[in-house]
Short mmCIF file of C-alpha atoms in Angstrom, two decimals:
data_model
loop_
_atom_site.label_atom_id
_atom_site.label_comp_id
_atom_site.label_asym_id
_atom_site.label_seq_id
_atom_site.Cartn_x
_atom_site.Cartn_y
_atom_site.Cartn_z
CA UNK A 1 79.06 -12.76 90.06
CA UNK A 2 75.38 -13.90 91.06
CA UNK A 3 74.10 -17.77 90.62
CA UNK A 4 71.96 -17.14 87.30
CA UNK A 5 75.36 -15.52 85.61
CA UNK A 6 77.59 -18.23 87.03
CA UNK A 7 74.81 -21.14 86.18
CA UNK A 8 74.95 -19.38 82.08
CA UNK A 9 78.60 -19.22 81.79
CA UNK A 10 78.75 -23.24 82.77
CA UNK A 11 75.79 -24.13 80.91
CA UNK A 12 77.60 -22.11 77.62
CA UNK A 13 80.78 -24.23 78.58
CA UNK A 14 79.63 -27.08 78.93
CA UNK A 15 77.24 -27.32 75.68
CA UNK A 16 80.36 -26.11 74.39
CA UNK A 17 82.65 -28.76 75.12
CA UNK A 18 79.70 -31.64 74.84
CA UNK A 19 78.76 -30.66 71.46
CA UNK A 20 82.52 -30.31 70.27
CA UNK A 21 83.58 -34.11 71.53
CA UNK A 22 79.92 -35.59 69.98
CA UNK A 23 81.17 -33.78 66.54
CA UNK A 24 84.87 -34.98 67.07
CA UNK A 25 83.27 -38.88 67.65
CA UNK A 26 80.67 -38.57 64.95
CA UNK A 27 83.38 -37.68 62.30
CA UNK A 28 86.62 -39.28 63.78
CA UNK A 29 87.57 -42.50 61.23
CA UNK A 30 87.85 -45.10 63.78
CA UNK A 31 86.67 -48.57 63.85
CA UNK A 32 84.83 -48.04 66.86
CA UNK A 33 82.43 -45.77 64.54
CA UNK A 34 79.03 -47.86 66.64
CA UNK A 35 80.47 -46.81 70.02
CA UNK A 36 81.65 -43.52 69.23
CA UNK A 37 78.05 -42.63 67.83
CA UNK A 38 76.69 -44.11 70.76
CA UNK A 39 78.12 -41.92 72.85
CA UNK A 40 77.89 -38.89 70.77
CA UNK A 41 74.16 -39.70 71.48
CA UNK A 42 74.44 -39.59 74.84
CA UNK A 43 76.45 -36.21 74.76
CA UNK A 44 74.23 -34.62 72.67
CA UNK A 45 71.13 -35.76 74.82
CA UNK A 46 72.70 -34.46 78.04
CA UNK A 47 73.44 -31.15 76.23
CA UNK A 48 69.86 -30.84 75.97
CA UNK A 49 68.84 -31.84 79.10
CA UNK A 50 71.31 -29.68 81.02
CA UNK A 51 70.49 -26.54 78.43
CA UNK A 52 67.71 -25.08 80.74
CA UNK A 53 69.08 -21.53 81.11
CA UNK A 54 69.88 -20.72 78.10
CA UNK A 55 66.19 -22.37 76.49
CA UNK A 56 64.62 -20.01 79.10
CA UNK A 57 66.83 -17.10 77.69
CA UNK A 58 65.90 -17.29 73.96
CA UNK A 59 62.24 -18.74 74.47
CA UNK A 60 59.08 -17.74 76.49
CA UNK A 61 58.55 -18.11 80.04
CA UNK A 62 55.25 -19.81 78.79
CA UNK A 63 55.32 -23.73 79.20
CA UNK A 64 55.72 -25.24 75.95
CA UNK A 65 55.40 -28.61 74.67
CA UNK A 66 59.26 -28.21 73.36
CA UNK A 67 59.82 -27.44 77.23
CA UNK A 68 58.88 -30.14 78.13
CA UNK A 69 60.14 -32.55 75.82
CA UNK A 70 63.51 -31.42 76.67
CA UNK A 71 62.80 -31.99 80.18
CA UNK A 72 61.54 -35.50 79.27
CA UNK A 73 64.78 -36.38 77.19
CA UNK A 74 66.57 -37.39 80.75
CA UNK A 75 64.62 -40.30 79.92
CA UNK A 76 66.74 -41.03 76.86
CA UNK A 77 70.32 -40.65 78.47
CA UNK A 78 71.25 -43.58 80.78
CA UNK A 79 69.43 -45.76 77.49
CA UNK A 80 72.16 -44.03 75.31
CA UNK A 81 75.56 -44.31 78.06
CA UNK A 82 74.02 -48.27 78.63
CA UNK A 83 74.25 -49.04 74.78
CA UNK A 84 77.65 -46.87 74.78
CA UNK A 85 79.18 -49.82 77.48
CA UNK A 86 77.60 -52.43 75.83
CA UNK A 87 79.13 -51.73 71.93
CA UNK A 88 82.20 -50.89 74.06
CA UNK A 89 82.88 -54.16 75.52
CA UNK A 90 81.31 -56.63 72.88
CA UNK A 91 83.57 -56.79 69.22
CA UNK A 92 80.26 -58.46 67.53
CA UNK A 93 77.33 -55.36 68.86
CA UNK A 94 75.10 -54.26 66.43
CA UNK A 95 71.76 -51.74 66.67
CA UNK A 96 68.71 -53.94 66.15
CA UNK A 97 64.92 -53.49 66.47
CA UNK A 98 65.29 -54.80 69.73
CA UNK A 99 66.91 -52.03 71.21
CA UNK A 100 64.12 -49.49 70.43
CA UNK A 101 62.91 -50.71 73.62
CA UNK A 102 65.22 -48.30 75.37
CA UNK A 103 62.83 -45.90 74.27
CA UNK A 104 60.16 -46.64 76.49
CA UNK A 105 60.24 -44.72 79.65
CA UNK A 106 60.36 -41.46 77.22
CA UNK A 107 57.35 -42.62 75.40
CA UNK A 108 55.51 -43.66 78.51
CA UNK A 109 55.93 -40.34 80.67
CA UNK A 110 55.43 -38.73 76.97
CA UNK A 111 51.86 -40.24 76.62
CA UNK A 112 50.89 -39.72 80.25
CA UNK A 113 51.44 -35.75 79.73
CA UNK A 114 49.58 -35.51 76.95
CA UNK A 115 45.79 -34.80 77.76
CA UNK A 116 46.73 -32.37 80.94
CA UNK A 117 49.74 -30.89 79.58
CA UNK A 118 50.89 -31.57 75.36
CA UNK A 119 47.12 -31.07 74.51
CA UNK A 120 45.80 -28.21 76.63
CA UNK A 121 46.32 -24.63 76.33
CA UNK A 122 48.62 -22.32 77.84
CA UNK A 123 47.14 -21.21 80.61
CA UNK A 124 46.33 -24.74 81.54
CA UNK A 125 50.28 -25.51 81.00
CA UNK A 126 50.94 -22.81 83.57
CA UNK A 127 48.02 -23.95 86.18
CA UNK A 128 49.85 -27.71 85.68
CA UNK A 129 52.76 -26.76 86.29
CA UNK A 130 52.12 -24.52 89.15
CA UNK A 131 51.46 -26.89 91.20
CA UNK A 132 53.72 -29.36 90.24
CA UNK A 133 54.34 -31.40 93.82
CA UNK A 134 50.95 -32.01 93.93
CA UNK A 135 50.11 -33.78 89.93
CA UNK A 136 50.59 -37.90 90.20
CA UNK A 137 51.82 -37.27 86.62
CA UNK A 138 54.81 -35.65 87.64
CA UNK A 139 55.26 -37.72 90.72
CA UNK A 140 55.04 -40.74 88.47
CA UNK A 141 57.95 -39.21 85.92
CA UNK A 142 60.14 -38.51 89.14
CA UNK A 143 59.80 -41.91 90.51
CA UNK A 144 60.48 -43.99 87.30
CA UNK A 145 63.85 -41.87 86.45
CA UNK A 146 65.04 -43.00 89.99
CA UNK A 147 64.20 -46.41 89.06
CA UNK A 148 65.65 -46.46 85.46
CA UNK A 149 68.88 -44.99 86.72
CA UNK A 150 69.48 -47.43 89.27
CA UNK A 151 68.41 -50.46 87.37
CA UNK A 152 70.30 -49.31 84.23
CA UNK A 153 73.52 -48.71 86.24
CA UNK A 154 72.93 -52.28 87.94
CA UNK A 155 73.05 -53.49 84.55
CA UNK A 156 75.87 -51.17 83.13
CA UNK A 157 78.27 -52.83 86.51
CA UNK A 158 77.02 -55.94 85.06
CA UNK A 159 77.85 -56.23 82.05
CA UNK A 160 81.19 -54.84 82.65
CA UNK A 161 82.19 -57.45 84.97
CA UNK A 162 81.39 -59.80 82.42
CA UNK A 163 83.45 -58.16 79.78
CA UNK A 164 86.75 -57.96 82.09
CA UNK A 165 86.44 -62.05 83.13
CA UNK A 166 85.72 -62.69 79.53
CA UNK A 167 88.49 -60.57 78.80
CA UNK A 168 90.79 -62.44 81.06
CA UNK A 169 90.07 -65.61 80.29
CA UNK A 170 90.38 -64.99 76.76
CA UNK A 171 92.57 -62.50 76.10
CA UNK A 172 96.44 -61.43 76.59
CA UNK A 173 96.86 -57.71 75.82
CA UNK A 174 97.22 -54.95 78.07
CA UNK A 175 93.95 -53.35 77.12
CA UNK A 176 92.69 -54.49 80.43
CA UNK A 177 93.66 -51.02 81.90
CA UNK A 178 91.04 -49.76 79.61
CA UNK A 179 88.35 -51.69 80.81
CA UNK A 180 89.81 -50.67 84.79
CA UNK A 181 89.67 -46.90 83.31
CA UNK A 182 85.71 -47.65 81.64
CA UNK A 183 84.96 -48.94 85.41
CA UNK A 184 85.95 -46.16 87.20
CA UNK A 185 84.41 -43.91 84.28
CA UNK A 186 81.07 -45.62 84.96
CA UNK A 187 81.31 -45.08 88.78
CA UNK A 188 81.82 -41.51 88.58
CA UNK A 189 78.68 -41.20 86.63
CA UNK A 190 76.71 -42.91 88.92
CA UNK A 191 78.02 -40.30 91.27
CA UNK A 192 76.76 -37.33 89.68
CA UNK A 193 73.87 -39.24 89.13
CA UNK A 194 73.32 -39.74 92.25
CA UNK A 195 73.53 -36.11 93.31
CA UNK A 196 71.04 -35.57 90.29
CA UNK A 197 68.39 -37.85 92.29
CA UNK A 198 69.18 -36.35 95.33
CA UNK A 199 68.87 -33.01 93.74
CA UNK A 200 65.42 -33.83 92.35
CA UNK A 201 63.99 -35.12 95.75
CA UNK A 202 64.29 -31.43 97.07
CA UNK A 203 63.03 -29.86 93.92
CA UNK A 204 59.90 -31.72 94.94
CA UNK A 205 60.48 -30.69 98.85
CA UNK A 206 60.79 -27.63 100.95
CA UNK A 207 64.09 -26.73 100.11
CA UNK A 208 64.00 -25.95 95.98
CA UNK A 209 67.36 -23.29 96.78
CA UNK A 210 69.36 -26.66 97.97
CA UNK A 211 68.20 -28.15 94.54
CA UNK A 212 69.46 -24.82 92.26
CA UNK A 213 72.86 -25.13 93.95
CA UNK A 214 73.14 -28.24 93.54
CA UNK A 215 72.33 -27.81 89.60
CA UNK A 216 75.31 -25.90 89.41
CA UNK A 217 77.33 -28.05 91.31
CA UNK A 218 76.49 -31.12 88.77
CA UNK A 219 76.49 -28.77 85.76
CA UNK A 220 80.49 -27.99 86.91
CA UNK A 221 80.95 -31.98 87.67
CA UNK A 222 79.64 -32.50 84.37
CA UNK A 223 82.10 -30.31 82.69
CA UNK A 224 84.78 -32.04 84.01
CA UNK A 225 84.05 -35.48 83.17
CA UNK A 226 83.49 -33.90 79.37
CA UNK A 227 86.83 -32.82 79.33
CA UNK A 228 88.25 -35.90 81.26
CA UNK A 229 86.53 -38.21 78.34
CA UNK A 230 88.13 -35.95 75.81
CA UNK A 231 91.35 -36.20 77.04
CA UNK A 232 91.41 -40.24 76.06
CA UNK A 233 89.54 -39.87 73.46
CA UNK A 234 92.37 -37.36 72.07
CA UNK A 235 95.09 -39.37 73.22
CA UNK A 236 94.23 -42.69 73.24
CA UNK A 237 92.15 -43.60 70.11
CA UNK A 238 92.31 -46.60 70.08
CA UNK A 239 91.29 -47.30 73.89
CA UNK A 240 89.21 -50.22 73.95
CA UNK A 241 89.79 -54.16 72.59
CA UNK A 242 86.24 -55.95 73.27
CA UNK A 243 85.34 -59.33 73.02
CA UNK A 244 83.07 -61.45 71.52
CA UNK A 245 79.78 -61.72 73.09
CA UNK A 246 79.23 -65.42 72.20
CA UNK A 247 82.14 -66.08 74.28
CA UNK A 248 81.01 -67.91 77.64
CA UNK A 249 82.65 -67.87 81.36
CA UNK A 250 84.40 -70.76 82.36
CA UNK A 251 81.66 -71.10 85.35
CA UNK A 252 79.23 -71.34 82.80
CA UNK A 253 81.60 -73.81 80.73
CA UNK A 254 81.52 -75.79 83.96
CA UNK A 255 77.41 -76.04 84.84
CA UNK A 256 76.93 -76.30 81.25
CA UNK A 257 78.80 -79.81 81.64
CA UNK A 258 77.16 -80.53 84.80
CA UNK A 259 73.88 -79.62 83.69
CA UNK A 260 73.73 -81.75 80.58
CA UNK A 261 76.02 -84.68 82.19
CA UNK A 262 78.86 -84.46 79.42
CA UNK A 263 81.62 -86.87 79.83
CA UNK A 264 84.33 -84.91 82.28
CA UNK A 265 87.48 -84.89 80.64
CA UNK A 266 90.07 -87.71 82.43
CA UNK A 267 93.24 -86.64 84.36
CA UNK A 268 95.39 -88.74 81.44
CA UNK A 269 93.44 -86.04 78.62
CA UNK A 270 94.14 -82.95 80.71
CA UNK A 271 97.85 -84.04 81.06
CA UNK A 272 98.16 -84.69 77.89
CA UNK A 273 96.94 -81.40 76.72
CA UNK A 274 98.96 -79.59 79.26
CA UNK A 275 102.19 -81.22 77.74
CA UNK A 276 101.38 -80.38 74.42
CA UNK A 277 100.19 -76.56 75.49
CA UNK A 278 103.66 -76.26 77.40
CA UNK A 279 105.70 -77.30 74.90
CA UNK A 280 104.01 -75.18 72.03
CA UNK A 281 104.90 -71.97 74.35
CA UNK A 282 108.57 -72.67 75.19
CA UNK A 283 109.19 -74.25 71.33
CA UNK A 284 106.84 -70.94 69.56
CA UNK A 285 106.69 -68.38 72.11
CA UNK A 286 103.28 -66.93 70.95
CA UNK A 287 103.07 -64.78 73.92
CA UNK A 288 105.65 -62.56 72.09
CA UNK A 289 102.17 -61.34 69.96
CA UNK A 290 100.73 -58.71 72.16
CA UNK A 291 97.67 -59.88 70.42
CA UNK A 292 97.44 -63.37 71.17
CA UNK A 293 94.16 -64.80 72.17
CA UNK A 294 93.32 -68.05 73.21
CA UNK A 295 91.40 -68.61 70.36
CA UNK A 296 94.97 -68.52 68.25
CA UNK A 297 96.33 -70.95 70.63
CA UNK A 298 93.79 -73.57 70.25
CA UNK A 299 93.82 -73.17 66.30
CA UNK A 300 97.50 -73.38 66.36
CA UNK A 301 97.54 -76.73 68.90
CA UNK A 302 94.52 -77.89 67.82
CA UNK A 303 92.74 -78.45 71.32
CA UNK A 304 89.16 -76.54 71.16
CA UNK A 305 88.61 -73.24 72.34
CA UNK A 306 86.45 -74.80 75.08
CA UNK A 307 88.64 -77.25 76.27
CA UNK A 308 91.69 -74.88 76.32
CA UNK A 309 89.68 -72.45 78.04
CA UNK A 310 88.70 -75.00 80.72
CA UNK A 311 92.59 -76.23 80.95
CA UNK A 312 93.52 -73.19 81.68
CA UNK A 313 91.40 -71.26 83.55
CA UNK A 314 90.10 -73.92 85.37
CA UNK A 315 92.01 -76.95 85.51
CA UNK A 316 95.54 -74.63 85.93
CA UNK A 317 93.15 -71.94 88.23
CA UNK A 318 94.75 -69.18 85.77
CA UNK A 319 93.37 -66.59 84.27
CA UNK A 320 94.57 -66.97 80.53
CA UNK A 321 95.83 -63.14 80.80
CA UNK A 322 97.69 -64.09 83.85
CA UNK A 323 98.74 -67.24 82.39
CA UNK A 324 100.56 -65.44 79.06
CA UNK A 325 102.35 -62.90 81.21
CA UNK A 326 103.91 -65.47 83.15
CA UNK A 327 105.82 -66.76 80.31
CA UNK A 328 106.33 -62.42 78.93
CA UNK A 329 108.00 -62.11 82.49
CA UNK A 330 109.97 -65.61 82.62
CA UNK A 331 111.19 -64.25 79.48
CA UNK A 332 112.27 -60.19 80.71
CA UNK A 333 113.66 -62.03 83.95
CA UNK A 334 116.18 -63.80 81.10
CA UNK A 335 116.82 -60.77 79.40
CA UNK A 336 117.28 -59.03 82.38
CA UNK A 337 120.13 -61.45 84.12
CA UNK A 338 121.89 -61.88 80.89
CA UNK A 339 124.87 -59.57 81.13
CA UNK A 340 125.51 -59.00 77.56
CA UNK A 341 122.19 -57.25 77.52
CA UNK A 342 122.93 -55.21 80.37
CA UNK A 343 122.72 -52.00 77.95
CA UNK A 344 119.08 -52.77 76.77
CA UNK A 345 116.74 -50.70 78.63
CA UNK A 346 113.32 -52.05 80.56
CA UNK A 347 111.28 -50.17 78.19
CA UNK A 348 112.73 -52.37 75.26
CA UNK A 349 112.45 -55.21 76.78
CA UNK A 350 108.85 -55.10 77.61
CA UNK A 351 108.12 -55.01 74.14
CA UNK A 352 110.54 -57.86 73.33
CA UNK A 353 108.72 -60.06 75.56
CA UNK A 354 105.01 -58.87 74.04
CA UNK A 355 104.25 -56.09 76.54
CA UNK A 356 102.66 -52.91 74.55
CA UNK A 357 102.50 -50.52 78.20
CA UNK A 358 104.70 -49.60 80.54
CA UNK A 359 102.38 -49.98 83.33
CA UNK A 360 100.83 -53.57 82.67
CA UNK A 361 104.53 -54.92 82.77
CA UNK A 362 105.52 -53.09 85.83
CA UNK A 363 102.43 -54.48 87.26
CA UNK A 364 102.63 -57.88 85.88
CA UNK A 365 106.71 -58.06 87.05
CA UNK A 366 106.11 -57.13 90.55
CA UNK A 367 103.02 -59.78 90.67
CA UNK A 368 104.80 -62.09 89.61
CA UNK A 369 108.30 -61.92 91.64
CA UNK A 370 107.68 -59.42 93.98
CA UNK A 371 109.73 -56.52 92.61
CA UNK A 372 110.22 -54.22 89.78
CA UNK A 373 112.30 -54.75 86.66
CA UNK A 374 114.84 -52.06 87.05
CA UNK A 375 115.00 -53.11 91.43
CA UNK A 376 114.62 -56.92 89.78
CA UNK A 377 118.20 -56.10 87.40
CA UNK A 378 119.90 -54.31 90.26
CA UNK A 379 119.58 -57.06 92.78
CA UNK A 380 121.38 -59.10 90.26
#
């Protein structure tokens, strides 16, 4: 099997399998319907991107202005995956005028092309093009999607360290693998496009046969992560919790106070609100929600989100994930030495104590007394 027939068979795949999942999200009744569409987007724009030898099949070798709009929509996809993270993490995202911003790389390298190539006739589309290495307009388009892709994946790692601290400091559930799974999701695709840059540097060098092997190479890759996204999507739904983006960090909390010289809150106050937190979670056991937030904590004790937040995460030096789990596995190490429950099984009991995955408790267990449950019970 030659390159070209191996490069059409992945190309058909792939559009295949990209176009499928962006139907699947933009129908699929979720509540996530912003984040699914998002992404859809992005699918759908990387469809066309990637759909060069099969565009070359059905249309004329001429340069066209449809060419090369489809080569300029590479502009349009890191936009579309950073507004997927960002609707992903944050409960309260919502499109706004604003965002149309993300449109303007395309539009630049859009109106650059237009008097030499979008405006001119087809033999002057073929004499441009010919000597592509050579026009600043090109040059200019290849050096701004190296720059866009790095500072959009900056900002992409960004905001989703944020959203895990927030997360932690806010937040109980075990949805926190998601966020670990979105991480290594987002590192991957800086991988590939990585390659994609490096790819691009020798289409513009001596060694364009490098570049068409490595096209198939990422078309392959791309495949893959398609298929790897569908898999959660098909299985796991419901994958993501996100927070609120008015929520703040506890560092910020902290200069916030220092900044505007607020009165610091006195040992006696902090005690005070300890004993009445501590005795709220051994008399109510709220950590038995696999929901809780802190927000239902301070509503229920009546000490402001804020203040609760700063108790705990800073005062105690817990994360208020870590600092719920501690009482879920105080409570399975009880279960688990009580004899008369010898008979009820580890995968019970995690979601007795508030646990809703097998993994975050066997994680959570062994962080917090060294070993797991079921080595925890025998040792008894």
């Amino acid at each position: 099997m030659d390159k070209i027939n191996l490069l059409l068979i992945v190309t058909v795949i792939s559009l295949f399998v990209s176009l499928f999942l962006a139907f699947f999200l933009f129908t699929v009744k979720t509540k996530n319907k912003i984040s699914n569409s998002l992404f859809a987007v992005y699918l759908i724009i990387t469809a066309i991107d990637t759909c060069e030898p099969l565009f070359s099949l059905f249309v004329s070798n001429t340069p066209s202005n449809l060419g090369m709009l489809r080569n300029t929509s590479a502009f349009l996809q890191i936009p579309a995956f950073y507004l997927y993270i960002v609707s992903v993490c944050y409960s309260d995202f919502k499109l706004k005028a604003k965002h149309l911003l993300h449109l303007l790389p395309f539009l630049v390298v859009n109106v650059i092309l237009l008097p030499r190539f979008y405006l001119v006739d087809s033999a002057s589309k073929i004499n441009f093009l010919q000597d592509y290495q050579s026009r600043p307009e090109l040059q200019f388009n290849h050096i701004l999607i190296h720059i866009q892709m790095v500072v959009y994946f900056i900002a992409v790692f960004m905001i989703l360290r944020k959203a895990k601290k927030l997360y932690l400091e806010n937040y109980a559930g075990t949805s926190i693998n998601s966020y670990n799974w979105l991480f290594q999701f987002a590192i991957i695709l800086a991988i590939i496009y990585s390659a994609a840059l490096l790819k691009n540097i020798f289409k513009f060098s001596d060694y364009f046969n490098i570049a068409e092997s490595m096209r198939i190479g990422l078309l392959v890759s791309q495949l893959f992560i398609v298929c790897w996204y569908l898999y959660k999507a098909l299985n796991y739904p419901d994958l993501f919790r996100n927070v609120d983006s008015r929520l703040k960090l506890v560092k910020d909390l902290i200069s916030e106070e220092k900044r505007n010289e607020q009165t610091v809150t006195s040992e006696k106050e902090y005690s005070e609100e300890l004993l009445k937190l501590k005795k709220y979670m051994v008399e109510e056991k709220p950590f038995l929600d696999p929901t809780i937030t802190i927000q239902d904590i301070s509503k229920e004790i009546q000490i402001p989100v804020r203040d609760l937040s700063l108790l705990i995460n800073h005062k105690l030096e817990q994360h208020f994930y870590d600092f719920i789990n501690a009482y879920r596995i105080e409570n399975a190490m009880n279960i688990l030495k009580d004899v008369t429950k010898s008979k009820v099984t580890v995968l019970e009991i995690l979601y007795e104590v508030g646990f809703n995955s097998k993994s975050s408790f066997n994680t959570a267990f062994k962080k917090h007394t060294g070993s797991t449950p079921t080595d925890y019970r025998k040792c008894l």
